[in-house]
mmCIF file of C-alpha atoms in Angstrom:
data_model
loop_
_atom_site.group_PDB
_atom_site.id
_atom_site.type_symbol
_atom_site.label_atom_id
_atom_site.label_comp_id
_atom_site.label_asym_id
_atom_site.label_seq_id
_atom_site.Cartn_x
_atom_site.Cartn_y
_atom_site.Cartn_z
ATOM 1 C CA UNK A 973 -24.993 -66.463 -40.917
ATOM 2 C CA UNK A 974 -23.634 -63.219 -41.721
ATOM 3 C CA UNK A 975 -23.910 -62.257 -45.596
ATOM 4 C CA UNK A 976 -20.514 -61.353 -47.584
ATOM 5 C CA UNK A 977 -21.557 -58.166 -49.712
ATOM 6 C CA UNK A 978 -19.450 -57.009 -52.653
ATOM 7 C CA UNK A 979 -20.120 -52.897 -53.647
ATOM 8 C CA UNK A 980 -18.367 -52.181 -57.100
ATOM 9 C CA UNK A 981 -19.206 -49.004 -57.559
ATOM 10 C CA UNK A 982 -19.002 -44.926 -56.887
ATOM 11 C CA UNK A 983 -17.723 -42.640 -54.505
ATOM 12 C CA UNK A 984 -18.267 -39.344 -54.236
ATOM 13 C CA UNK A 985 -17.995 -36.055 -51.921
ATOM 14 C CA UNK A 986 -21.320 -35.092 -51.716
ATOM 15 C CA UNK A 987 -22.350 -31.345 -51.544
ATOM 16 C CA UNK A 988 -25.779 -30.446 -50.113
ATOM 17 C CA UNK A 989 -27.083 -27.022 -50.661
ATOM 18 C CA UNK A 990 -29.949 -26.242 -49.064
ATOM 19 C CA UNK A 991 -32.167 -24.754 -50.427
ATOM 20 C CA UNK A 992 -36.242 -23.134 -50.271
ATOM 21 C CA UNK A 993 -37.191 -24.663 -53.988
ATOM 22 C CA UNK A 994 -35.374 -24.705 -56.981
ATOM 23 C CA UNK A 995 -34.524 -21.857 -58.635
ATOM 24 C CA UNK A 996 -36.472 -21.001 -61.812
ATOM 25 C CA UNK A 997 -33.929 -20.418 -64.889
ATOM 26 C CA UNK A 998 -32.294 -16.959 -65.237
ATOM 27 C CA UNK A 999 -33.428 -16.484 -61.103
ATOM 28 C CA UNK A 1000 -30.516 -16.628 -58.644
ATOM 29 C CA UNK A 1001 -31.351 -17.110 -54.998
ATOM 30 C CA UNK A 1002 -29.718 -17.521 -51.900
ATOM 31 C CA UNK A 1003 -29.099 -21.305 -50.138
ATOM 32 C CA UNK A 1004 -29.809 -21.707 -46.175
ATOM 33 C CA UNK A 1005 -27.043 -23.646 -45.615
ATOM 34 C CA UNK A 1006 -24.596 -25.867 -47.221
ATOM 35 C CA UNK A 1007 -22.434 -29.179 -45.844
ATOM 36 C CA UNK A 1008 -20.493 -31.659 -47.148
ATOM 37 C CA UNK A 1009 -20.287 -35.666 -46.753
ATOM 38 C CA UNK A 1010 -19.335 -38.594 -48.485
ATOM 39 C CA UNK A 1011 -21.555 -40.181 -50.677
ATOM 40 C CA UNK A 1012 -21.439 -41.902 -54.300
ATOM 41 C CA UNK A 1013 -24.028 -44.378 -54.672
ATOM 42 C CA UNK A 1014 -21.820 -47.452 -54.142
ATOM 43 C CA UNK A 1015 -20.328 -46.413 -51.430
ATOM 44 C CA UNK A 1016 -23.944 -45.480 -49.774
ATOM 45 C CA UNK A 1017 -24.975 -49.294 -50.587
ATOM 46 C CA UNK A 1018 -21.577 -50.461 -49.037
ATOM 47 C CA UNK A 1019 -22.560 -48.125 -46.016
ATOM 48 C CA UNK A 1020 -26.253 -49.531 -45.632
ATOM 49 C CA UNK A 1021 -25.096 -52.830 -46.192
ATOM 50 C CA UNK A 1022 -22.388 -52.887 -43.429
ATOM 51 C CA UNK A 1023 -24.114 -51.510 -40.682
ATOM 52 C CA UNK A 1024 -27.288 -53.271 -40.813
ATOM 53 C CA UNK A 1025 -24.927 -56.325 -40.332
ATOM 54 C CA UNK A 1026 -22.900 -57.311 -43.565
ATOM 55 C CA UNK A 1027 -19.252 -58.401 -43.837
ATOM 56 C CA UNK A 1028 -18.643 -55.456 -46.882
ATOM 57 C CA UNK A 1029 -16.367 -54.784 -49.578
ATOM 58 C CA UNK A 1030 -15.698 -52.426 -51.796
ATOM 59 C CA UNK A 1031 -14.353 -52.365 -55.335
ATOM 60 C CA UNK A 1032 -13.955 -48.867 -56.684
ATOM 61 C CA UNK A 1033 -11.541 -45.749 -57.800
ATOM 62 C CA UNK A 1034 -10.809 -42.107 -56.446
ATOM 63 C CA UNK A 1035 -8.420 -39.521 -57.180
ATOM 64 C CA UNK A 1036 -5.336 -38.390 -56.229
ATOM 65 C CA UNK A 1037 -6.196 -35.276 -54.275
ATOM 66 C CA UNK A 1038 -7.419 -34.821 -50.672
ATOM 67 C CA UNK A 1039 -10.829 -35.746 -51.411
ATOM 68 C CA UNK A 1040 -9.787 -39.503 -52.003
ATOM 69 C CA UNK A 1041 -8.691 -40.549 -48.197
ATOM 70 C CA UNK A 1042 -11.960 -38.862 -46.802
ATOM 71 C CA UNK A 1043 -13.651 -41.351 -48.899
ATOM 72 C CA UNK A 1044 -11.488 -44.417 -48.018
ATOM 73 C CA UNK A 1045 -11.521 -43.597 -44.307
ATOM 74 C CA UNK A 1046 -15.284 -43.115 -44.315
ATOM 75 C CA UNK A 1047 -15.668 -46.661 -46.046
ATOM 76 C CA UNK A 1048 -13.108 -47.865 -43.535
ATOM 77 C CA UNK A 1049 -14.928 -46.476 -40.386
ATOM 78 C CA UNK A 1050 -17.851 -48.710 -41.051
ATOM 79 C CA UNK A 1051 -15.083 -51.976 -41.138
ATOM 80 C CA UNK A 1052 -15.074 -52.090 -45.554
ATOM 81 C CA UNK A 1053 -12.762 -53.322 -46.631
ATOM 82 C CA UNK A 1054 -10.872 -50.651 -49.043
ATOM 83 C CA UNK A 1055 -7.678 -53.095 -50.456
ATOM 84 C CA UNK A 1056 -9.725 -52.490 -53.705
ATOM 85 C CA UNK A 1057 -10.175 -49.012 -54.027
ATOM 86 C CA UNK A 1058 -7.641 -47.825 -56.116
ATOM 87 C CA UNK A 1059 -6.165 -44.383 -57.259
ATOM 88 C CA UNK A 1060 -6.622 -43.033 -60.653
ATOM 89 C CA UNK A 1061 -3.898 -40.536 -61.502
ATOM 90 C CA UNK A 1062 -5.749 -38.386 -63.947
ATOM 91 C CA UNK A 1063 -8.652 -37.528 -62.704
ATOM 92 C CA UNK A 1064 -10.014 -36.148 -59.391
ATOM 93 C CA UNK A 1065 -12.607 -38.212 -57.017
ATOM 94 C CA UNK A 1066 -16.295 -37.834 -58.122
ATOM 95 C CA UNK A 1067 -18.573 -35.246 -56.558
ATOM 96 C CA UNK A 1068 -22.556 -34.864 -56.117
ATOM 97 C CA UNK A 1069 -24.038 -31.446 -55.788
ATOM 98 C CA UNK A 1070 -27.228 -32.387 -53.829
ATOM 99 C CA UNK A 1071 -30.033 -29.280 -54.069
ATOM 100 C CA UNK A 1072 -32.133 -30.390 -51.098
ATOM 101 C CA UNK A 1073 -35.218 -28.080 -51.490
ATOM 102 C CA UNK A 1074 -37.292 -27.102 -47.813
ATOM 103 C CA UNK A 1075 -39.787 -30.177 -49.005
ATOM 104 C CA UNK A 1076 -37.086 -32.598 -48.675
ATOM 105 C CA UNK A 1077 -36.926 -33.687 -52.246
ATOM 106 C CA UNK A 1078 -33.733 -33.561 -54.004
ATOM 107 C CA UNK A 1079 -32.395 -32.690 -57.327
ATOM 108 C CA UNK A 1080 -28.556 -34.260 -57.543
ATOM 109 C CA UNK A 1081 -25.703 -33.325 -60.476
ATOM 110 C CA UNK A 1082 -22.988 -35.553 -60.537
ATOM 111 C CA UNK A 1083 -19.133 -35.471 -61.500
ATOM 112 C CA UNK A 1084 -18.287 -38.872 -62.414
ATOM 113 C CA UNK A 1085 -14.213 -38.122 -62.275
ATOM 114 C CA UNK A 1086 -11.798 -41.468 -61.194
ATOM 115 C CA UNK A 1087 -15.170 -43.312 -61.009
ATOM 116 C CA UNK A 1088 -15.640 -43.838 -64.799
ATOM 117 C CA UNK A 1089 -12.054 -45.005 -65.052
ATOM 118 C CA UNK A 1090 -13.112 -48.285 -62.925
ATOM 119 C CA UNK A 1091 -11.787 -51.267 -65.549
ATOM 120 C CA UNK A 1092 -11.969 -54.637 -66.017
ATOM 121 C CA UNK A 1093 -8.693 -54.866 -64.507
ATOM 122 C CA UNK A 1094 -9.704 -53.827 -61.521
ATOM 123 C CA UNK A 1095 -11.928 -56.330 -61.753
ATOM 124 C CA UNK A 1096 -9.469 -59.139 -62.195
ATOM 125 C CA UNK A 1097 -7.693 -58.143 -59.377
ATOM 126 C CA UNK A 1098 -10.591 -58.112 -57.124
ATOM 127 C CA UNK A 1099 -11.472 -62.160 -58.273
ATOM 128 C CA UNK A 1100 -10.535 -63.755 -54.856
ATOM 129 C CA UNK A 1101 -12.650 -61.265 -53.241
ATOM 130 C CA UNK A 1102 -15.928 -61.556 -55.666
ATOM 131 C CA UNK A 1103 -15.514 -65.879 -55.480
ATOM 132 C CA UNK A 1104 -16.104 -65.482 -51.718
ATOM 133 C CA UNK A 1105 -18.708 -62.927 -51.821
ATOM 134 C CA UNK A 1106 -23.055 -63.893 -51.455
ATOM 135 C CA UNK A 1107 -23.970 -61.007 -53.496
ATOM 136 C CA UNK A 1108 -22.020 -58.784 -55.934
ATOM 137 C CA UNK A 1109 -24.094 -55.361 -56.404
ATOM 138 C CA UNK A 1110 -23.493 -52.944 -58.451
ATOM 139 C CA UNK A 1111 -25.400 -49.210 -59.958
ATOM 140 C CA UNK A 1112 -24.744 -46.881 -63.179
ATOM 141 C CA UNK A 1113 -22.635 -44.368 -61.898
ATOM 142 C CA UNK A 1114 -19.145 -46.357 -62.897
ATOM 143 C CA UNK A 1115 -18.992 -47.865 -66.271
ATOM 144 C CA UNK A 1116 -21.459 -50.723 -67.604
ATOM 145 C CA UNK A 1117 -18.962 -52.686 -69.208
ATOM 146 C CA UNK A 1118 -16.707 -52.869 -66.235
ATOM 147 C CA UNK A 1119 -20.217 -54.248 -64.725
ATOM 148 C CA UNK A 1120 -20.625 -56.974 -67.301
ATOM 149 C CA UNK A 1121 -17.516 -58.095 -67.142
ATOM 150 C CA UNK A 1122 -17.644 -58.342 -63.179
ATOM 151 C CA UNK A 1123 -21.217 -59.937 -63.531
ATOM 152 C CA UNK A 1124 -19.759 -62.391 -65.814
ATOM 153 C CA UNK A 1125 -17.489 -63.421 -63.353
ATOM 154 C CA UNK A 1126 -19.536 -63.571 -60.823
ATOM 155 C CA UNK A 1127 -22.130 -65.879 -62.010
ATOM 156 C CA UNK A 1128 -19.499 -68.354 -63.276
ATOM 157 C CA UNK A 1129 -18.013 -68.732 -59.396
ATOM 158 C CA UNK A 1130 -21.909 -68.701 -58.310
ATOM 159 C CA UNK A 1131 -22.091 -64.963 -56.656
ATOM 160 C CA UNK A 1132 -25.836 -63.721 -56.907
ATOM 161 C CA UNK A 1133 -25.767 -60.135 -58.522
ATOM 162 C CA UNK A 1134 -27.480 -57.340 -58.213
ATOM 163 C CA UNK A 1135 -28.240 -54.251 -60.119
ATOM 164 C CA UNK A 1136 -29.384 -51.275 -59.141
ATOM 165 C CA UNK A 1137 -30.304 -49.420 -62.972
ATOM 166 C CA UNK A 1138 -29.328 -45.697 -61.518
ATOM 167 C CA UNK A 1139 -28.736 -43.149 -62.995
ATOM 168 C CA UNK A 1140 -31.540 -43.915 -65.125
ATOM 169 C CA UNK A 1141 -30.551 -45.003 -68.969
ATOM 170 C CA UNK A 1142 -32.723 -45.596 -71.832
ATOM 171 C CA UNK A 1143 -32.061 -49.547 -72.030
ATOM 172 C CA UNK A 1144 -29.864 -52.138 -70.436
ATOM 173 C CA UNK A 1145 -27.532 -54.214 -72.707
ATOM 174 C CA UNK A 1146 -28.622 -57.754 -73.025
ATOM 175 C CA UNK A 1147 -25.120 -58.912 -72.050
ATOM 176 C CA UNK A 1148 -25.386 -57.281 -68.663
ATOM 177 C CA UNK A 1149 -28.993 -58.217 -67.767
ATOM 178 C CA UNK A 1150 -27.945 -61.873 -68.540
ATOM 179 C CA UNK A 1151 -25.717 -61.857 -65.938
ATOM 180 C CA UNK A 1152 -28.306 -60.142 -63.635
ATOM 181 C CA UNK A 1153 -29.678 -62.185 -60.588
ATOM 182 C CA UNK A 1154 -32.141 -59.159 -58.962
ATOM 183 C CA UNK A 1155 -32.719 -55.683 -60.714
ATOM 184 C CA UNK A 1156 -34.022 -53.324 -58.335
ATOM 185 C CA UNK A 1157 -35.013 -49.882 -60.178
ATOM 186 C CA UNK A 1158 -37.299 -47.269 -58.688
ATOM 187 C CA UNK A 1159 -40.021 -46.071 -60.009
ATOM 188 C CA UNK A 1160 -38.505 -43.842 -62.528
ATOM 189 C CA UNK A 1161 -35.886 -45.658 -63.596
ATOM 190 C CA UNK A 1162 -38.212 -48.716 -64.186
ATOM 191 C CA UNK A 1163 -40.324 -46.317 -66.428
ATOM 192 C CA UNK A 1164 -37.310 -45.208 -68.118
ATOM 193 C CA UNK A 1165 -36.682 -48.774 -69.018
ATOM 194 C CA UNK A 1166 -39.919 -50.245 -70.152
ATOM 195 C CA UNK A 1167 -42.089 -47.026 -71.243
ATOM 196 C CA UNK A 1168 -44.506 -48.141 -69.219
ATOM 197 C CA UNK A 1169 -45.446 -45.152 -66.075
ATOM 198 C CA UNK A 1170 -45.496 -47.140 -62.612
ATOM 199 C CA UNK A 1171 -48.758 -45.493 -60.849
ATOM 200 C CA UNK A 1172 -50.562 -48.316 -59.747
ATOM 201 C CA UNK A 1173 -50.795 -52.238 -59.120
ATOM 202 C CA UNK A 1174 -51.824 -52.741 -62.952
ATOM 203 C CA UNK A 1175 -48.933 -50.347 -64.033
ATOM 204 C CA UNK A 1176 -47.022 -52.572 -61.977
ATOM 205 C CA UNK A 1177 -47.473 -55.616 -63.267
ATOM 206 C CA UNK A 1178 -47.170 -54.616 -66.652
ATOM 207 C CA UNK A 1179 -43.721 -53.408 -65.827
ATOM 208 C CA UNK A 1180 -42.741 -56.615 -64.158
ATOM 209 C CA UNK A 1181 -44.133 -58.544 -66.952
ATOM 210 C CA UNK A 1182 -41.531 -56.541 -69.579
ATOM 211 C CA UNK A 1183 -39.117 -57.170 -67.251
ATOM 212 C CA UNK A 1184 -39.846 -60.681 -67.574
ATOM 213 C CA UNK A 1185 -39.827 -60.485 -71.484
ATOM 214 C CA UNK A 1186 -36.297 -59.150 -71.343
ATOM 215 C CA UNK A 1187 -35.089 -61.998 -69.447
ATOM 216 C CA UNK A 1188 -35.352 -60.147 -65.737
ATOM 217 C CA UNK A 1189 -35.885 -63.315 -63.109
ATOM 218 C CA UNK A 1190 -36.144 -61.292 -59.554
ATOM 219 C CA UNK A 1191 -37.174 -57.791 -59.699
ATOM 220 C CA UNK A 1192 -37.706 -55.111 -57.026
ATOM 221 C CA UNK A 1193 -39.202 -51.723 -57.884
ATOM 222 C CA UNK A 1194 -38.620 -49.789 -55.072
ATOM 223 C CA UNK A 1195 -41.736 -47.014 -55.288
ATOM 224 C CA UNK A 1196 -40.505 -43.838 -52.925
ATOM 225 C CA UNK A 1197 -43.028 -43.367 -49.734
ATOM 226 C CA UNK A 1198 -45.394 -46.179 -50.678
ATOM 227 C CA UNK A 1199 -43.395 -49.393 -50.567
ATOM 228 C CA UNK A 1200 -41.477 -51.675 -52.805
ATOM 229 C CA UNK A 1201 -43.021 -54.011 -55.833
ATOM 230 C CA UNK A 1202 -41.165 -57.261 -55.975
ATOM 231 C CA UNK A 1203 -42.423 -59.869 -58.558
ATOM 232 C CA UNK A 1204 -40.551 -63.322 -59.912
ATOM 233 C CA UNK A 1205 -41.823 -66.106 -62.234
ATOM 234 C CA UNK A 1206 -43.970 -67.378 -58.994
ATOM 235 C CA UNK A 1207 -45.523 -64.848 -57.800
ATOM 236 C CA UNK A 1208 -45.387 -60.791 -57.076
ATOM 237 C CA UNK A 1209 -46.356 -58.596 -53.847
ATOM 238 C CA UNK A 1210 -46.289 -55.497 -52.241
ATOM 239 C CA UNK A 1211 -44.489 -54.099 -49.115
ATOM 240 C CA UNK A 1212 -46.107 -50.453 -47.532
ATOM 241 C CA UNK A 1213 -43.610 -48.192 -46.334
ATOM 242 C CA UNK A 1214 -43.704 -47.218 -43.065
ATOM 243 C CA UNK A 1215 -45.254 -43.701 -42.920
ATOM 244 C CA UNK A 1216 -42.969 -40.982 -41.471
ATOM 245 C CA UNK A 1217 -41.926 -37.629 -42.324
ATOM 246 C CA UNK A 1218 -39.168 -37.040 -44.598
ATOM 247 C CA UNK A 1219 -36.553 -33.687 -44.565
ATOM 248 C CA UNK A 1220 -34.286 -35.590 -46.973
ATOM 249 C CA UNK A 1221 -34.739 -38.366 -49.668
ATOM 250 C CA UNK A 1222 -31.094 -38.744 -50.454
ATOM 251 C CA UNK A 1223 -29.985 -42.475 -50.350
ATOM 252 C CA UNK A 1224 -32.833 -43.964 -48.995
ATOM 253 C CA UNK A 1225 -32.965 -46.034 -52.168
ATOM 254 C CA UNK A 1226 -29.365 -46.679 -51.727
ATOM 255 C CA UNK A 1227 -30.380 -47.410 -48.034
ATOM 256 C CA UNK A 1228 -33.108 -49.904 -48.811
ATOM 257 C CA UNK A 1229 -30.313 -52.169 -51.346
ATOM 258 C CA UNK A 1230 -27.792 -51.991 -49.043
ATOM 259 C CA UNK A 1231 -29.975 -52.623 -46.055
ATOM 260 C CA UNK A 1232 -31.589 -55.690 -48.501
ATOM 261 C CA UNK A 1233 -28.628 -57.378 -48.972
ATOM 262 C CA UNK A 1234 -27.635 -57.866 -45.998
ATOM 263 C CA UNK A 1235 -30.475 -59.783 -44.326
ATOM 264 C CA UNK A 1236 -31.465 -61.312 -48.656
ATOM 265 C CA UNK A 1237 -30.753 -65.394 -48.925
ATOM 266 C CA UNK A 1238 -28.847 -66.003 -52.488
ATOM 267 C CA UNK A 1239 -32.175 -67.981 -53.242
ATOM 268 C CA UNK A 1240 -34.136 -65.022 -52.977
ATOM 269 C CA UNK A 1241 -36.584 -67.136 -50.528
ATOM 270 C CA UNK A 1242 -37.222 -64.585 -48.050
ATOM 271 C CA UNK A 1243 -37.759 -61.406 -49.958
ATOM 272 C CA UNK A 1244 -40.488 -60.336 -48.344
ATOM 273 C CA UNK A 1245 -38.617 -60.157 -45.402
ATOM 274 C CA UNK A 1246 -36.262 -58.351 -46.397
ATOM 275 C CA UNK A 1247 -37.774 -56.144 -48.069
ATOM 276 C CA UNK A 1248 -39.703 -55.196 -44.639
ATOM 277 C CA UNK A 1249 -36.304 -54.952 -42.566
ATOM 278 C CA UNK A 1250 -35.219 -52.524 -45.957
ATOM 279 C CA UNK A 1251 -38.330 -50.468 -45.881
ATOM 280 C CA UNK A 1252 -37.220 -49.925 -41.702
ATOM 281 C CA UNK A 1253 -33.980 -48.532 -42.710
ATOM 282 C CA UNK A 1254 -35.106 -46.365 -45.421
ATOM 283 C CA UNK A 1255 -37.901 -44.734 -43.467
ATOM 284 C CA UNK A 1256 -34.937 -43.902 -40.892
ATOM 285 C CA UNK A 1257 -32.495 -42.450 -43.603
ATOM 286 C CA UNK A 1258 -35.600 -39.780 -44.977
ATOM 287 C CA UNK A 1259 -36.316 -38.425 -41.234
ATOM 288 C CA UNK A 1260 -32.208 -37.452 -41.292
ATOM 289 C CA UNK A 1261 -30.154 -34.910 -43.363
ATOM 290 C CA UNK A 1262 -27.791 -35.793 -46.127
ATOM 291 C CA UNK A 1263 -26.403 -39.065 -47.683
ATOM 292 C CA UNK A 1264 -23.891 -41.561 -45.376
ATOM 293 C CA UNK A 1265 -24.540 -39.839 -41.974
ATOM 294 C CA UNK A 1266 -28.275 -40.515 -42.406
ATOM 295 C CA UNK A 1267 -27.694 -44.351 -42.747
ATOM 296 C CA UNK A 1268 -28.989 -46.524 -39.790
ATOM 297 C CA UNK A 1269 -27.185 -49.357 -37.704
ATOM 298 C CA UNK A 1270 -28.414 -52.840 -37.664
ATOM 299 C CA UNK A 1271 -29.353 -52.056 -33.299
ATOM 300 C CA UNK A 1272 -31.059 -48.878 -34.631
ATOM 301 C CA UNK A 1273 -33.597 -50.920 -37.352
ATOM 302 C CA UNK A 1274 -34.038 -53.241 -35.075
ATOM 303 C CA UNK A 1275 -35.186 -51.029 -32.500
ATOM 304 C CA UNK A 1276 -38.023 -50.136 -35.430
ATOM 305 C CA UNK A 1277 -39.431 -53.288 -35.154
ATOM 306 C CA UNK A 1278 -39.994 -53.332 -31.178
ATOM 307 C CA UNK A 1279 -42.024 -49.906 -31.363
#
């Protein structure tokens, strides 16, 4: 059965300046090359989540300039559905500024623009679609209390949620993470949240069991080249990555949700699995360059598992 995925969240035009390393203050340097793609974390889950096999949708805002079609017609191109991305008149479409040094880490600035004029009332009109979704997911890059309010709705028509804490913030309000099926920070982000450093299985642990203090239920700390952490009120586990050589991190957390979501039951009962099939797409995404065009098809993971 094919999962129904609901994205509110960014989009973005992402800029990727290439670069040796970053440049040291006061220094200026020359890039190697520069390109442009869409991107916007939301629409990168809505992306992953649709071609590894999802029915996707997205709820969202862009501008009113020329950046705003590239963005619907890239969501559209993967078949997601765009009735709920709507215009805002006053301010342009969000951008990223992606500085992807030769190591293939990334250091990202972002324009928030029409995405931080996402509202509840985009939320209300989006209802019918949310009631018939599996999972509504949604990140930090469009408002929180737009989130809470769809999260609210959500869980009162039975929709599993799922948040994905990035940008990183200081704490979550309770309202939202009461509403909040699966959190899935990385490693930083997690940090961010409970002051405790994820370096080990211990460190871990510990973080889960905060989690668990602040009401978290399902949690997935997705931890860069080594795997994912996942840990409920049953048990917890690790999944290895699968070792390959990365030219560019960008969205291959936003790879691994998307790519999650669409194989994830709503009772979370095979997330080891699907945190495997994730881990496959994400270790595609690094070996490619930039943000969308680096996401892989459902045929294309699945090829990963018959090497």
């Amino acid at each position: 059965m094919t999962n129904k995925v609901v994205v509110l969240g960014s989009l973005n035009v992402d800029s990727i300046l290439r670069i040796a390393r970053l440049p040291l203050p006061g220094e200026t340097m020359e890039m190697n090359d520069k390109s442009s793609a869409p991107g916007g974390k939301g629409a990168n889950q809505a992306v992953a989540a649709a071609r590894a096999g999802a029915d996707t949708s997205f709820i969202g805002k862009v501008g009113a300039d020329d950046a705003a079609e590239v963005l619907r017609d890239a969501l559209k191109s993967d078949g997601i559905s765009t009735e709920h991305v709507t215009t805002d008149e006053n301010r342009g479409s969000g951008q990223a500024f992606i500085l992807l040094q030769e190591s293939g880490q990334n250091s990202i600035l972002v324009y928030g623009g029409s995405n931080q004029a996402l509202r509840p009332a985009d939320v209300d009109a989006a209802k019918d679609l949310i009631k018939d979704a599996d999972f509504l997911i949604s990140q930090f890059e469009t408002p929180i209390d737009t989130t809470t309010y769809a999260f609210e709705y959500a869980q009162s028509v039975g929709v599993t949620t799922i948040l994905n804490p990035a940008p990183a913030i200081p704490t979550i309000p309770t309202d939202l993470l009461k509403v909040t099926d699966l959190l899935c920070p990385n490693e930083t982000e997690s940090a961010t949240l409970t002051g405790i450093e994820v370096t080990d299985a211990t460190s871990m642990i510990l973080n889960a069991a905060k989690f668990a203090q602040m009401g978290v239920k399902e949690l997935i700390i997705t931890v860069g080249s080594r795997g994912a952490f996942y840990a409920n009120q049953m048990e917890s586990g690790f999944v290895d990555a699968f070792k390959v050589k990365a030219v560019d991190t960008t969205a291959a957390g936003d790879t691994f949700l998307g790519a999650l979501s669409s194989q994830l039951k709503t009772d979370f009962s095979n997330m080891r699995e699907a945190i495997v099939f994730a881990n496959h797409a994400s270790s595609i995404t690094v070996q490619r360059l930039g943000a969308q065009p680096s996401i892989p098809t459902l045929a294309e993971i699945q090829a990963e598992y018959d090497q």
